[in-house]
Coordinates of C-alpha atoms and ligand atoms in Angstrom, one line a residue:
Chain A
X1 CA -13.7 31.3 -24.4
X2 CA -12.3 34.1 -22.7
X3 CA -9.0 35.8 -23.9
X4 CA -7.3 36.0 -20.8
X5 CA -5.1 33.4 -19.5
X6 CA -6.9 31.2 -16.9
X7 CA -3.3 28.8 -16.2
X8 CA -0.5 30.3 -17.2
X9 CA 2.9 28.8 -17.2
X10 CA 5.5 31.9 -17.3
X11 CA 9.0 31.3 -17.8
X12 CA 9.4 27.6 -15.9
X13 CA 12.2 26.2 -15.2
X14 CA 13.0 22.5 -13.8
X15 CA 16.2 21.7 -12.5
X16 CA 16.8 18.3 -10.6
X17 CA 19.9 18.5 -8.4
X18 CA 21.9 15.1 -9.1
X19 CA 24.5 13.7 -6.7
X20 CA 27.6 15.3 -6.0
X21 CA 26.6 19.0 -6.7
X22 CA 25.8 18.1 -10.4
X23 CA 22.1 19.2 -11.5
X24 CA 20.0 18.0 -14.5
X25 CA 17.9 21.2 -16.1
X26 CA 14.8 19.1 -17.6
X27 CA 13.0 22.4 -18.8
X28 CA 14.4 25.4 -19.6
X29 CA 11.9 29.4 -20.1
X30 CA 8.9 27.3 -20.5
X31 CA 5.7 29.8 -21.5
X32 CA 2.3 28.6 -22.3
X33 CA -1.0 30.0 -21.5
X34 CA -3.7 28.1 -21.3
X35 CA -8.1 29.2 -21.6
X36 CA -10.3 28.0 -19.7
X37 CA -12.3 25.0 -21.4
X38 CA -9.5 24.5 -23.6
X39 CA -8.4 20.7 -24.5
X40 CA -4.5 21.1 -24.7
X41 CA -2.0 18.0 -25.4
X42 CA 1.1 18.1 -24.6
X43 CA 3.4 16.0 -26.8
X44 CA 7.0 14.8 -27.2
X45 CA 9.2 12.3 -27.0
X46 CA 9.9 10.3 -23.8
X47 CA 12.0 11.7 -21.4
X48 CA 11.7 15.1 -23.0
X49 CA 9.6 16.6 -19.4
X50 CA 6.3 15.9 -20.0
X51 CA 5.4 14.7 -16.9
X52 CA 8.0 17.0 -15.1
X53 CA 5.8 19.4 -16.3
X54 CA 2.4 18.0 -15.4
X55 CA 3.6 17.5 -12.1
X56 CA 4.8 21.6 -12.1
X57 CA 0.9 22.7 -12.5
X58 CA -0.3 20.0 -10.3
X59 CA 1.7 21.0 -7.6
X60 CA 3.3 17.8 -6.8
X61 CA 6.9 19.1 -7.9
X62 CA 8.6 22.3 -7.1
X63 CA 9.4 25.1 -9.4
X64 CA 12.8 25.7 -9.8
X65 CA 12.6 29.6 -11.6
X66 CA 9.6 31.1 -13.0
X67 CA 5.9 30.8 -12.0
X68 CA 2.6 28.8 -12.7
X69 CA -0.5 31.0 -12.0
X70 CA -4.2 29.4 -12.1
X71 CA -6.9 32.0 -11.7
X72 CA -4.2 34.8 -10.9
X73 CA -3.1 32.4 -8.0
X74 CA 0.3 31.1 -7.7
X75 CA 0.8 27.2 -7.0
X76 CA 2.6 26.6 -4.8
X77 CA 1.4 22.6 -3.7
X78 CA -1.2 20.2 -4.6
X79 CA -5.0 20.6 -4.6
X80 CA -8.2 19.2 -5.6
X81 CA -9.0 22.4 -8.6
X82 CA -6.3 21.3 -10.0
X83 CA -7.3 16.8 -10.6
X84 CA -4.8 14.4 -11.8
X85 CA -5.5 11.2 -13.6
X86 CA -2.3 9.3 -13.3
X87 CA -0.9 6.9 -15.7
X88 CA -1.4 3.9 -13.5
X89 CA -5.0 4.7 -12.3
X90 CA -3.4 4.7 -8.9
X91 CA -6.8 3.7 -7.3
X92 CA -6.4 2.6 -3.6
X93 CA -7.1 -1.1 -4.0
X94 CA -8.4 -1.7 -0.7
X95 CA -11.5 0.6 -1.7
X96 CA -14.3 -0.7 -4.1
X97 CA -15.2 1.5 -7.5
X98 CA -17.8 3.3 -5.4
X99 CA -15.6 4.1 -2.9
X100 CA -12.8 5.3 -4.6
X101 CA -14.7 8.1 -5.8
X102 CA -16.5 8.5 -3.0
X103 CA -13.5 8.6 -0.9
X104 CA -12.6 11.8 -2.9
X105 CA -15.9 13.7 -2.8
X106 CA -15.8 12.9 0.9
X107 CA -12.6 15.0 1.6
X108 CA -13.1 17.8 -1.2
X109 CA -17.4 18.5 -0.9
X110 CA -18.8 16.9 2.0
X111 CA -18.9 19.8 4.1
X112 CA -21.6 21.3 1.4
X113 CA -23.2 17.9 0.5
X114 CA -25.4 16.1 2.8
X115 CA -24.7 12.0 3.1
X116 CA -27.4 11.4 -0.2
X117 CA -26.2 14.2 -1.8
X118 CA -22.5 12.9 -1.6
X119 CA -24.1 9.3 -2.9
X120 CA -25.7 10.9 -6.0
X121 CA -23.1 12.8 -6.9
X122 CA -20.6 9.6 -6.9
X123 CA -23.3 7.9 -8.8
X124 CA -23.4 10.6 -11.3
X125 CA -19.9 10.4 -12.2
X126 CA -20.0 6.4 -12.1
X127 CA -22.7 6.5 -14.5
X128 CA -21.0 9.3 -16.6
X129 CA -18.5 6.7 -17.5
X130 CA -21.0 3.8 -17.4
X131 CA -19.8 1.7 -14.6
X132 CA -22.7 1.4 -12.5
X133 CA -22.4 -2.2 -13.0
X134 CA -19.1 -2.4 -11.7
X135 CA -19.6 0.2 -8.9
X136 CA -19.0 -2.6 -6.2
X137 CA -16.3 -4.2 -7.8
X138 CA -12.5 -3.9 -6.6
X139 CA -10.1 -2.4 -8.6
X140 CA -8.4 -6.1 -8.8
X141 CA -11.2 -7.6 -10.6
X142 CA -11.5 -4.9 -13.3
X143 CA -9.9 -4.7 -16.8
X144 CA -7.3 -1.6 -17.0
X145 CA -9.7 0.4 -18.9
X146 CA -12.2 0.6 -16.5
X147 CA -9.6 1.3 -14.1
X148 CA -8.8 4.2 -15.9
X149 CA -12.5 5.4 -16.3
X150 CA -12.6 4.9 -12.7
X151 CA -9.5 7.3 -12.1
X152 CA -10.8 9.8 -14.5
X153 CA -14.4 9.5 -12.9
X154 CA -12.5 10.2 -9.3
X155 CA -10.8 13.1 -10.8
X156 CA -14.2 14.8 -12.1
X157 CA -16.0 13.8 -9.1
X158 CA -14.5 16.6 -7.4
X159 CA -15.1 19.3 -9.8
X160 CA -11.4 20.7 -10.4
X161 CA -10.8 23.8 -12.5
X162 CA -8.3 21.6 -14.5
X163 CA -7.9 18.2 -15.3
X164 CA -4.4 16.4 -15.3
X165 CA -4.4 13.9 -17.5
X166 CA -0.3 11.9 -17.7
X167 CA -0.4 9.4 -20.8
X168 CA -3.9 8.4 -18.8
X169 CA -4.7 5.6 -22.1
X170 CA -0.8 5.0 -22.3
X171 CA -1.2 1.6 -21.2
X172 CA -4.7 0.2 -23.4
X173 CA -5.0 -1.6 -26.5
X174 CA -6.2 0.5 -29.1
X175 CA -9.7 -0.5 -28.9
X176 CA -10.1 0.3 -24.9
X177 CA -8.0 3.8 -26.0
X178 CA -10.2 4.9 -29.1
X179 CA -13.4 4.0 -26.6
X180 CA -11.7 6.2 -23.7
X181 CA -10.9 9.2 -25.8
X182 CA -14.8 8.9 -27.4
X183 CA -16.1 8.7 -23.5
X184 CA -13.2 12.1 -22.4
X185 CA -14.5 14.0 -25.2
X186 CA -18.0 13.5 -24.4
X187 CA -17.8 14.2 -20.8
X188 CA -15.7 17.3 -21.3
X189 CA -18.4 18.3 -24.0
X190 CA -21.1 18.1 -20.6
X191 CA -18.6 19.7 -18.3
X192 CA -16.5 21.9 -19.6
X193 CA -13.4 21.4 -17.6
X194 CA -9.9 22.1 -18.7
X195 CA -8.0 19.7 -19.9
X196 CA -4.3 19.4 -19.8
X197 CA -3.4 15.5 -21.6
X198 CA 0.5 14.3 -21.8
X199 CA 0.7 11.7 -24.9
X200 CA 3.2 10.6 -26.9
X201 CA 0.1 9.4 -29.6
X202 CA 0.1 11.5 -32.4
X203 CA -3.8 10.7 -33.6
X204 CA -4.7 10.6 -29.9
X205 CA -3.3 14.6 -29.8
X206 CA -4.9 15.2 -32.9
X207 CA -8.3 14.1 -32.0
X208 CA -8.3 15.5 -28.2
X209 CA -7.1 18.9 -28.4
X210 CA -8.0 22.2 -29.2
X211 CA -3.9 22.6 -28.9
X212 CA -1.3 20.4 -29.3
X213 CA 1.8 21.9 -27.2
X214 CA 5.2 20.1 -29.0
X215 CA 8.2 19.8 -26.5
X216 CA 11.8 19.8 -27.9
X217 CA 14.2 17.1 -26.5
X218 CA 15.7 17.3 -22.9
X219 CA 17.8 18.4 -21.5
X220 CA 16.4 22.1 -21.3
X221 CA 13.4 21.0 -23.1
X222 CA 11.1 23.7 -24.1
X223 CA 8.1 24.2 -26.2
X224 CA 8.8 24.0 -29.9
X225 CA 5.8 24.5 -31.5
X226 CA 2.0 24.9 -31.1
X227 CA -0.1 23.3 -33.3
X228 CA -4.0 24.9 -33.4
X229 CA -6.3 22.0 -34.4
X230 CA -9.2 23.7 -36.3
X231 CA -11.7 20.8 -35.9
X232 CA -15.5 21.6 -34.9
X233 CA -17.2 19.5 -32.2
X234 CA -17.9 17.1 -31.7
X235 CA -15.3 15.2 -33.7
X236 CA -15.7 11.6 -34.7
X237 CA -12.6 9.8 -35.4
X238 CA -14.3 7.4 -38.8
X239 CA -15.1 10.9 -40.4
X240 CA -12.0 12.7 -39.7
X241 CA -10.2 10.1 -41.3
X242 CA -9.7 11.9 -44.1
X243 CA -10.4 15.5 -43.3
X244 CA -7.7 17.8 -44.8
X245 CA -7.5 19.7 -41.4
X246 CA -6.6 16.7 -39.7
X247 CA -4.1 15.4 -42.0
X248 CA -2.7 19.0 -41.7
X249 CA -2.5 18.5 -37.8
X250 CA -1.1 15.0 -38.4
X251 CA 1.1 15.6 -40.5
X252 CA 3.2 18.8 -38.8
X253 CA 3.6 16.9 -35.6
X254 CA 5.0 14.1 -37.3
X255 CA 7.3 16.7 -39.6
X256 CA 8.0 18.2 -35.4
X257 CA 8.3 14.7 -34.0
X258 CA 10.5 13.2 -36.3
X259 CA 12.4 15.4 -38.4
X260 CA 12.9 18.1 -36.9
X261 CA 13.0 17.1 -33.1
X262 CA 14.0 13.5 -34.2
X263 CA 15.7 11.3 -31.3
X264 CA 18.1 8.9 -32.6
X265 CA 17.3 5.8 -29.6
X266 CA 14.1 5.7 -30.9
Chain B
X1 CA -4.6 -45.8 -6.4
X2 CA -4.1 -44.0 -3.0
X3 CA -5.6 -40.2 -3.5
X4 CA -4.0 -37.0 -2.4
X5 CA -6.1 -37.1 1.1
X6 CA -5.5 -40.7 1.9
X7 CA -1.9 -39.8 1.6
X8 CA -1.8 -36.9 3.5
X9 CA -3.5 -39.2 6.3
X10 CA -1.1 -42.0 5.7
X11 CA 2.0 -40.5 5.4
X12 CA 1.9 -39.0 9.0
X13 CA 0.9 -42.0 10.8
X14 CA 3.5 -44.1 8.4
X15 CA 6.3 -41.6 10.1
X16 CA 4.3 -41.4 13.9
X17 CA 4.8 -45.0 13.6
X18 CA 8.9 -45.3 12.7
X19 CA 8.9 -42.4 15.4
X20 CA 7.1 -44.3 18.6
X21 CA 9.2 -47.1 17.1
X22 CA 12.4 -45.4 17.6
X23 CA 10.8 -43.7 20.9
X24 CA 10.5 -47.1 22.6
X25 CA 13.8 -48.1 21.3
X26 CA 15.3 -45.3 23.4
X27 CA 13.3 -45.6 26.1
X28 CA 14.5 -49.8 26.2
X29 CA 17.9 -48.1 26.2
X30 CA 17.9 -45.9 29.1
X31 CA 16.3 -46.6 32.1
X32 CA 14.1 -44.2 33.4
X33 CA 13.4 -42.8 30.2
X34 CA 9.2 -43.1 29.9
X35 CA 8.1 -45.4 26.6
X36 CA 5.0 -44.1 24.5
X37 CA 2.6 -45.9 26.4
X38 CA 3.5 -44.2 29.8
X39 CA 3.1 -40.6 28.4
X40 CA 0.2 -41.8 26.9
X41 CA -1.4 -42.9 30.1
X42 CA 0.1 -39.6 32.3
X43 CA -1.5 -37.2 29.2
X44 CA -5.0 -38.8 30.2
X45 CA -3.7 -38.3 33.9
X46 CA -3.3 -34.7 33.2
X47 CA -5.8 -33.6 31.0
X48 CA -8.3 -35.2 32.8
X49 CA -8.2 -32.6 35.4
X50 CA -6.5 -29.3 34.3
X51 CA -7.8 -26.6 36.4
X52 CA -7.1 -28.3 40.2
X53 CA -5.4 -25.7 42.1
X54 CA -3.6 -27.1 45.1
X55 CA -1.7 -23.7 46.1
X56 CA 1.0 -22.0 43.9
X57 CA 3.6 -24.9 43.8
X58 CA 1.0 -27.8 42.2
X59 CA -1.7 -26.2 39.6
X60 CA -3.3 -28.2 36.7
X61 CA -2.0 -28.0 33.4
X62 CA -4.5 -25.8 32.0
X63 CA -3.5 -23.0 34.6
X64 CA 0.1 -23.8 33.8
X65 CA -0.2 -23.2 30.0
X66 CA -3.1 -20.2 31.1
X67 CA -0.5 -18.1 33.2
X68 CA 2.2 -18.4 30.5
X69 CA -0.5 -17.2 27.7
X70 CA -1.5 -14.4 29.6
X71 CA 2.2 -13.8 30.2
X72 CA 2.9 -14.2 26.8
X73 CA -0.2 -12.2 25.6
X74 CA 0.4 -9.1 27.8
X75 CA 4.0 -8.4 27.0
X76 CA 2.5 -8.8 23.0
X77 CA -0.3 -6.1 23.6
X78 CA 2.5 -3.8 24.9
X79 CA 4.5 -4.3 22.1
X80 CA 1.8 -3.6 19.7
X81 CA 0.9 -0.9 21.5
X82 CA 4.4 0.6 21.2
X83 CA 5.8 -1.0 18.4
X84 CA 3.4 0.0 15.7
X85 CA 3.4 3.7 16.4
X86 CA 7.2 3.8 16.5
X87 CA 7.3 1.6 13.4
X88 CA 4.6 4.5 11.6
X89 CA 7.1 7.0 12.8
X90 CA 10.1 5.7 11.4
X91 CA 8.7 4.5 8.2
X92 CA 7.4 8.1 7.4
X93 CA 9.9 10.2 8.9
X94 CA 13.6 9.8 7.5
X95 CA 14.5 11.8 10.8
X96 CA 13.4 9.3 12.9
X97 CA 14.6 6.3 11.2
X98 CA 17.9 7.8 11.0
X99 CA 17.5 8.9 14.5
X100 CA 15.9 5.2 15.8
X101 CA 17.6 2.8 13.8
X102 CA 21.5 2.7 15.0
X103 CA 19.7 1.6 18.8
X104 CA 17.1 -1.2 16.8
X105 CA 19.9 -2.5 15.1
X106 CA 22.2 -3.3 18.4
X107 CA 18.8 -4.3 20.5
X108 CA 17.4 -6.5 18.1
X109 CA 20.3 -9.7 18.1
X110 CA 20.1 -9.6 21.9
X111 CA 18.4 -12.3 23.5
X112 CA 15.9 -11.3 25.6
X113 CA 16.8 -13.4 28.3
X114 CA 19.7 -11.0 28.7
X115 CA 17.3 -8.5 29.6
X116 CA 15.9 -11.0 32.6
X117 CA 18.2 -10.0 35.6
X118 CA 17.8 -6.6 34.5
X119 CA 14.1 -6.7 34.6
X120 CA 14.0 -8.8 37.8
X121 CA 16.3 -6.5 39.6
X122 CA 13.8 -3.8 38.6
X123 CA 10.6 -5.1 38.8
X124 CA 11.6 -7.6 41.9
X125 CA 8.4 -9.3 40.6
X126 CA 7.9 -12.6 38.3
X127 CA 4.8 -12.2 36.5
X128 CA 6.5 -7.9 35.6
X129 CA 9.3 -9.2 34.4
X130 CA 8.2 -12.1 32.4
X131 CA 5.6 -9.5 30.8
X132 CA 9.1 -7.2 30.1
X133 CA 10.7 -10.1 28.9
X134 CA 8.2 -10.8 26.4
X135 CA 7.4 -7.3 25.5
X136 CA 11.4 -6.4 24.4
X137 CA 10.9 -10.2 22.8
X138 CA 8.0 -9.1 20.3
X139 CA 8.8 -5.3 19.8
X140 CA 11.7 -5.3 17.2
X141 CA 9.6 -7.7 14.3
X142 CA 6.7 -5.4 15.1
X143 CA 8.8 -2.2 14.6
X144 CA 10.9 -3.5 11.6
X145 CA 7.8 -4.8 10.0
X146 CA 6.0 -1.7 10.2
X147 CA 8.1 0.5 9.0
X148 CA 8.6 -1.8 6.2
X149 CA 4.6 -1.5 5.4
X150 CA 4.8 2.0 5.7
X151 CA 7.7 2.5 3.2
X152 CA 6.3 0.4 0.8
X153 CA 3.4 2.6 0.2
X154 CA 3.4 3.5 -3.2
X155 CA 4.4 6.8 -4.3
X156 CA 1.1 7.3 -6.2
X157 CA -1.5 7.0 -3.5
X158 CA 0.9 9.4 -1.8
X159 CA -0.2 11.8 -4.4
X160 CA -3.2 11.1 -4.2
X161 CA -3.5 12.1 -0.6
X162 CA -1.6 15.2 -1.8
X163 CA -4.2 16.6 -4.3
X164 CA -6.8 15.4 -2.5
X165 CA -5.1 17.6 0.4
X166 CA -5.9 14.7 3.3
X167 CA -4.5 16.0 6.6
X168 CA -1.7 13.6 8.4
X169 CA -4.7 11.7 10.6
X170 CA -6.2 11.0 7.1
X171 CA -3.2 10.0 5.5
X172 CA -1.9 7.5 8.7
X173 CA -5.9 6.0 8.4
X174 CA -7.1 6.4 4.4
X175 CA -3.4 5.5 2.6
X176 CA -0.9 4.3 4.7
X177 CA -2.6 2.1 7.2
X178 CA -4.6 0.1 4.7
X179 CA -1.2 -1.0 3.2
X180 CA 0.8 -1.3 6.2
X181 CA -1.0 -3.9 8.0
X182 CA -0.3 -6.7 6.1
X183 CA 3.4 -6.4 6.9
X184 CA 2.0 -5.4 10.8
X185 CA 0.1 -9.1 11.3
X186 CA 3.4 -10.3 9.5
X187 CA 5.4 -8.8 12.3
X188 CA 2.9 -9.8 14.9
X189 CA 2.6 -13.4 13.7
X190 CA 6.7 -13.3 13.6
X191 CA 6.5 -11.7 17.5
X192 CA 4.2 -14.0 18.6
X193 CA 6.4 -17.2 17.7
X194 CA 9.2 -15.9 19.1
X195 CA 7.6 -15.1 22.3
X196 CA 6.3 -18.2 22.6
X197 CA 9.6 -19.9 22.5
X198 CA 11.2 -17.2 25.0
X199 CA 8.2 -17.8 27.7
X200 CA 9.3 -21.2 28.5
X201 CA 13.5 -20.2 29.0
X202 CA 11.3 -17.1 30.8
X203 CA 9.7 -19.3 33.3
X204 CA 12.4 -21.9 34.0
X205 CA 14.4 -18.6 35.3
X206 CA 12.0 -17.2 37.3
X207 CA 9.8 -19.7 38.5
X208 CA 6.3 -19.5 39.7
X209 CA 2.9 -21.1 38.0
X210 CA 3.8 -21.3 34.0
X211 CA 4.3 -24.3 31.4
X212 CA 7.9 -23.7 31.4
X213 CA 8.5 -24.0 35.3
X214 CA 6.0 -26.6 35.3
X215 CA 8.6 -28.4 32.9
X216 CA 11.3 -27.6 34.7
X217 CA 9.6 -28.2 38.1
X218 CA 8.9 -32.3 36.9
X219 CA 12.4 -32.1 35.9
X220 CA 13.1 -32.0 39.6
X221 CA 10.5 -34.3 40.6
X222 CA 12.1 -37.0 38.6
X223 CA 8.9 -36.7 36.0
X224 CA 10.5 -37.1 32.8
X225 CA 7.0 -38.1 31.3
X226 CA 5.7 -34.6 32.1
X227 CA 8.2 -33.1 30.4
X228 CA 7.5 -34.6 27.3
X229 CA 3.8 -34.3 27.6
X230 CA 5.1 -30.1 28.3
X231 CA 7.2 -30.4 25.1
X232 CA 3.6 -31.8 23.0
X233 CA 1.2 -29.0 24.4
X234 CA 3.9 -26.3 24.2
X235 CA 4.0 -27.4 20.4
X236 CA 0.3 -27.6 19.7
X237 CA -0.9 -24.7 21.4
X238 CA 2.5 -23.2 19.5
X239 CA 0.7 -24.2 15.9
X240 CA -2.9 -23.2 17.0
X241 CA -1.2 -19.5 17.9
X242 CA 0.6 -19.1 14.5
X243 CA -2.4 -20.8 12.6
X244 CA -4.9 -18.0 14.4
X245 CA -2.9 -15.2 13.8
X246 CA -2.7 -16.0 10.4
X247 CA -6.2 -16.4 10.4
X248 CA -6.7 -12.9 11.4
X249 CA -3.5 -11.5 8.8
X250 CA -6.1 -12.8 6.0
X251 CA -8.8 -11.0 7.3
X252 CA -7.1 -7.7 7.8
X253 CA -5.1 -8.3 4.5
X254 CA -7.2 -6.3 1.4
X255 CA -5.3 -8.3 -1.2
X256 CA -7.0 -11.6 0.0
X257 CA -10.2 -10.1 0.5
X258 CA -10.0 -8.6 -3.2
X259 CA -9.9 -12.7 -4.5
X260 CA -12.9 -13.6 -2.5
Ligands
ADP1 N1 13.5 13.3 -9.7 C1 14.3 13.4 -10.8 N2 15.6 13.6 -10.6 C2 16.4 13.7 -11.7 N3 16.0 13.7 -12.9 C3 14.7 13.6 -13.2 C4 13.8 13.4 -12.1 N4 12.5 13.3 -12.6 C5 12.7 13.3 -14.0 N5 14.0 13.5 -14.3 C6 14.5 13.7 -15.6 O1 13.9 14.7 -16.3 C7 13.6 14.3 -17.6 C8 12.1 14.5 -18.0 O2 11.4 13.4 -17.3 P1 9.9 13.3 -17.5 O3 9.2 14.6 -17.3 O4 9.4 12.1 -16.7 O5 9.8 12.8 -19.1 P2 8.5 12.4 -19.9 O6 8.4 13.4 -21.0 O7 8.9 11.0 -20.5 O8 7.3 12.4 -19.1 C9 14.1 12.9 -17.8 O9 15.4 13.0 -18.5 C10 14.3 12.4 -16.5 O10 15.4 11.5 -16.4
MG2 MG1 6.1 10.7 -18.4

């Protein structure tokens, strides 16, 4: 991993103006650097500006003060090195599996790929989360876990620098979620991509990231604490069980979570 | 036990029968007025030969109901044609919905019959300005319903087309389109009624070959059975439009193609 920052988030800001000349400031001086390859979670409780956040580096909200630099560049508006996998899948339902994810790789590489080119490499990515089976299928007649592989397949497909990820297994039983995280961390193992996951799971943080980023409570939310999860790769959840480092982990985000951060409606 | 199907063949011809009952009753009544049987034997008169074309005054029924399709079909196209990009406009631009809808809100209650001198003063032709007619008939569901299709887009596949960084053409064609046209055939199919009923007011005012002069033309003539044989075809070919438009709403509609 290299040292220097590859997305760094200096001194951020989010204000929403509210009616009436009144504004809302979500997050206040927020500062995090983040290394290329790295798996980082940000966690917190709801409605603390997790997603505001997400939404800062993907470009799809404005920054109110400060800046978000990827590769030295500023960001200034959406784009495809920087994927998001949304909470709701949001595939277009009027497109199969396939088409989905082809859809994408259209727009983002088919200038450089030739029409077989572009159908391998949507192939690749269908099989990297084993849906060839269901490559035809319509996002109406699949379960919401294979939606969700099929958002997160659309979002490698086009080979970002970093990968949004917004609660992505928020919405799964816990047997569809422990199977998704297994599947992210061995496809991030093959491709190396930065990750940037919002959860509100403690276990899921712990097992995901090389860095788990815990926000204090709105408004002017900021980062309260980074957590280093010293875990070697690749992890498997049965054996970490009862590994000492990752009750450490667990345990200090919970202490974060709720005692120190705690939020009384919840 | 009667089944569902025997019913649903039963029950209709229970109520045809209490309604040629009644029919006749009226028809004992007043004099003049033709019973069941003698529209019965003037339909087979008239469909029997519905494409005779004695000159523009007496014209088979076929031509009758023919011209008024054809009017009722080309004011439609317009309206598609200018309805549904004005609709796209003003359901992805808050400029030009603000800017649009104060005038769609006044034209829309206006019956476009209102708009018949008007149009006949303009055009000082028939078939023009029964196509106008028609046109400012179908174009407010078409524009209403669009913009409706447009604004529901979710806000999600908008981002999408934002990372994905699709230009405006993409975004009309890839996202918005796909979602929109639902409500479009829904507007179209709402249009098309409409314009259906207005043809026939339409062609009583302005005369000329059409099913609703035709009507209006027997009225005259002292042919009350034609007019009731106008008021059955007016009806069916009425049911067959809706049923075909929705036909086609299915097949353009991704939600019902999903379930097959
Ligand atoms: N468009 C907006 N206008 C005003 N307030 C907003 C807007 N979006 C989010 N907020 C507020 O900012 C805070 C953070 O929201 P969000 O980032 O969605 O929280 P979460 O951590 O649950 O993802 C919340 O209090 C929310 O009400
Ligand atoms: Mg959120």
């Amino acid at each position: 991993m290299s040292a220097k920052p590859f997305l760094k988030i200096d001194h951020v800001d989010k204000i929403f103006p509210l009616g009436g000349g009144k504004e809302y400031v979500a997050l206040r001086d927020v500062q995090l650097d983040i290394k290329e390859n790295e798996i980082v979670s940000i966690i917190g409780h709801s409605g603390c500006g997790k997603s505001t956040i997400l939404n800062l580096i993907a470009g799809l909200d404005t920054i109110s003060n400060g800046t978000i630099l990827l590769e030295d560049k500023h960001i200034l508006a959406p784009g495809p090195e920087r994927a998001v996998v949304f909470q709701n899948h949001s595939l277009l339902p009027w497109l199969s599996v396939y088409q989905n994810i082809e859809m994408a790789v259209r727009k983002v590489l088919g200038e450089e790929l030739s029409s077989s080119e572009i159908r391998d490499h949507v192939m690749k990515y269908i099989q990297m989360v084993n849906l060839d089976h269901a490559k035809d299928k319509y996002p109406g007649e699949i379960s919401g876990g294979m939606k969700q592989r099929v958002g997160i397949a659309r979002a490698l497909s086009i080979e970002p620098k970093v990968l949004l990820m917004d609660e992505p297994f928020g919405a799964l039983d816990s047997l569809t979620r422990a199977n998704l995280q297994d599947h992210l961390m061995r496809i991030q193992m093959q491709t190396g991509n930065t990750v940037v996951i919002i959860t509100h799971d403690v276990d899921e943080a712990v097992l995901l990231s090389d860095r788990v980023i815990m926000m204090t409570n709105g408004p002017e939310a900021t980062i309260g604490e980074i957590l280093e999860v010293n875990l070697p790769r690749p992890r498997n959840r049965l054996e970490l069980q009862h590994n000492p480092e990752y009750l450490r982990c667990r345990g200090a985000i919970i202490e974060f979570l709720y005692s120190k951060f705690a939020k009384e409606d919840e | 036990m009667v089944s569902k199907y025997s019913n649903a063949v039963l029950l209709p011809l229970l109520l045809f029968g209490i309604v040629i009952a009644i029919w006749s009753a009226i028809s004992a009544q007043i004099p003049g007025f033709p019973p069941p049987s003698e529209v019965w034997s003037e339909l087979l008169v008239v469909l029997s030969d519905p494409f005779y074309n004695n000159g523009a005054g007496d014209q088979g029924i076929a031509l009758q109901l023919g011209n008024s399709l054809a009017r009722v079909f080309g004011g439609f196209a317009l309206a598609i044609a200018v309805g549904v990009p004005v609709g796209l406009l003003i359901g992805m631009s808050k400029n030009a919905y603000t800017a649009f809808n104060p005038y769609i809100q006044i034209l829309k209650p206006v019956s476009p019959l209102a708009w018949l001198p008007l149009a006949l003063f303009v055009f000082k032709e028939v078939n023009t300005t029964a196509i106008f007619v028609i046109f400012v008939t179908s174009i407010w569901p078409i524009i209403i319903n669009t913009a409706l299709g447009v604004r529901s887009v979710s806000e999600d596949y908008l981002n999408v087309a934002r990372v994905l960084q699709l230009s405006p053409f993409e975004r009309v064609f890839q996202i918005i389109l796909p979602v929109a046209v639902p409500f479009i055939f829904t507007g179209m199919r709402l249009s098309l009624g409409i314009a259906w009923l207005v043809i026939v007011a339409a062609e009583m005012l302005t005369g000329g070959v059409g099913i609703g002069f035709w009507i209006w033309d027997e009225y005259n003539n002292l042919n009350y059975s034609h007019i009731i044989i106008g008021i059955i075809l007016i009806g069916v070919i009425g049911y067959i439009l809706d049923a075909a438009m929705g036909l086609i709403a299915d097949f353009f509609d991704y939600r019902k193609r999903g379930l097959k």
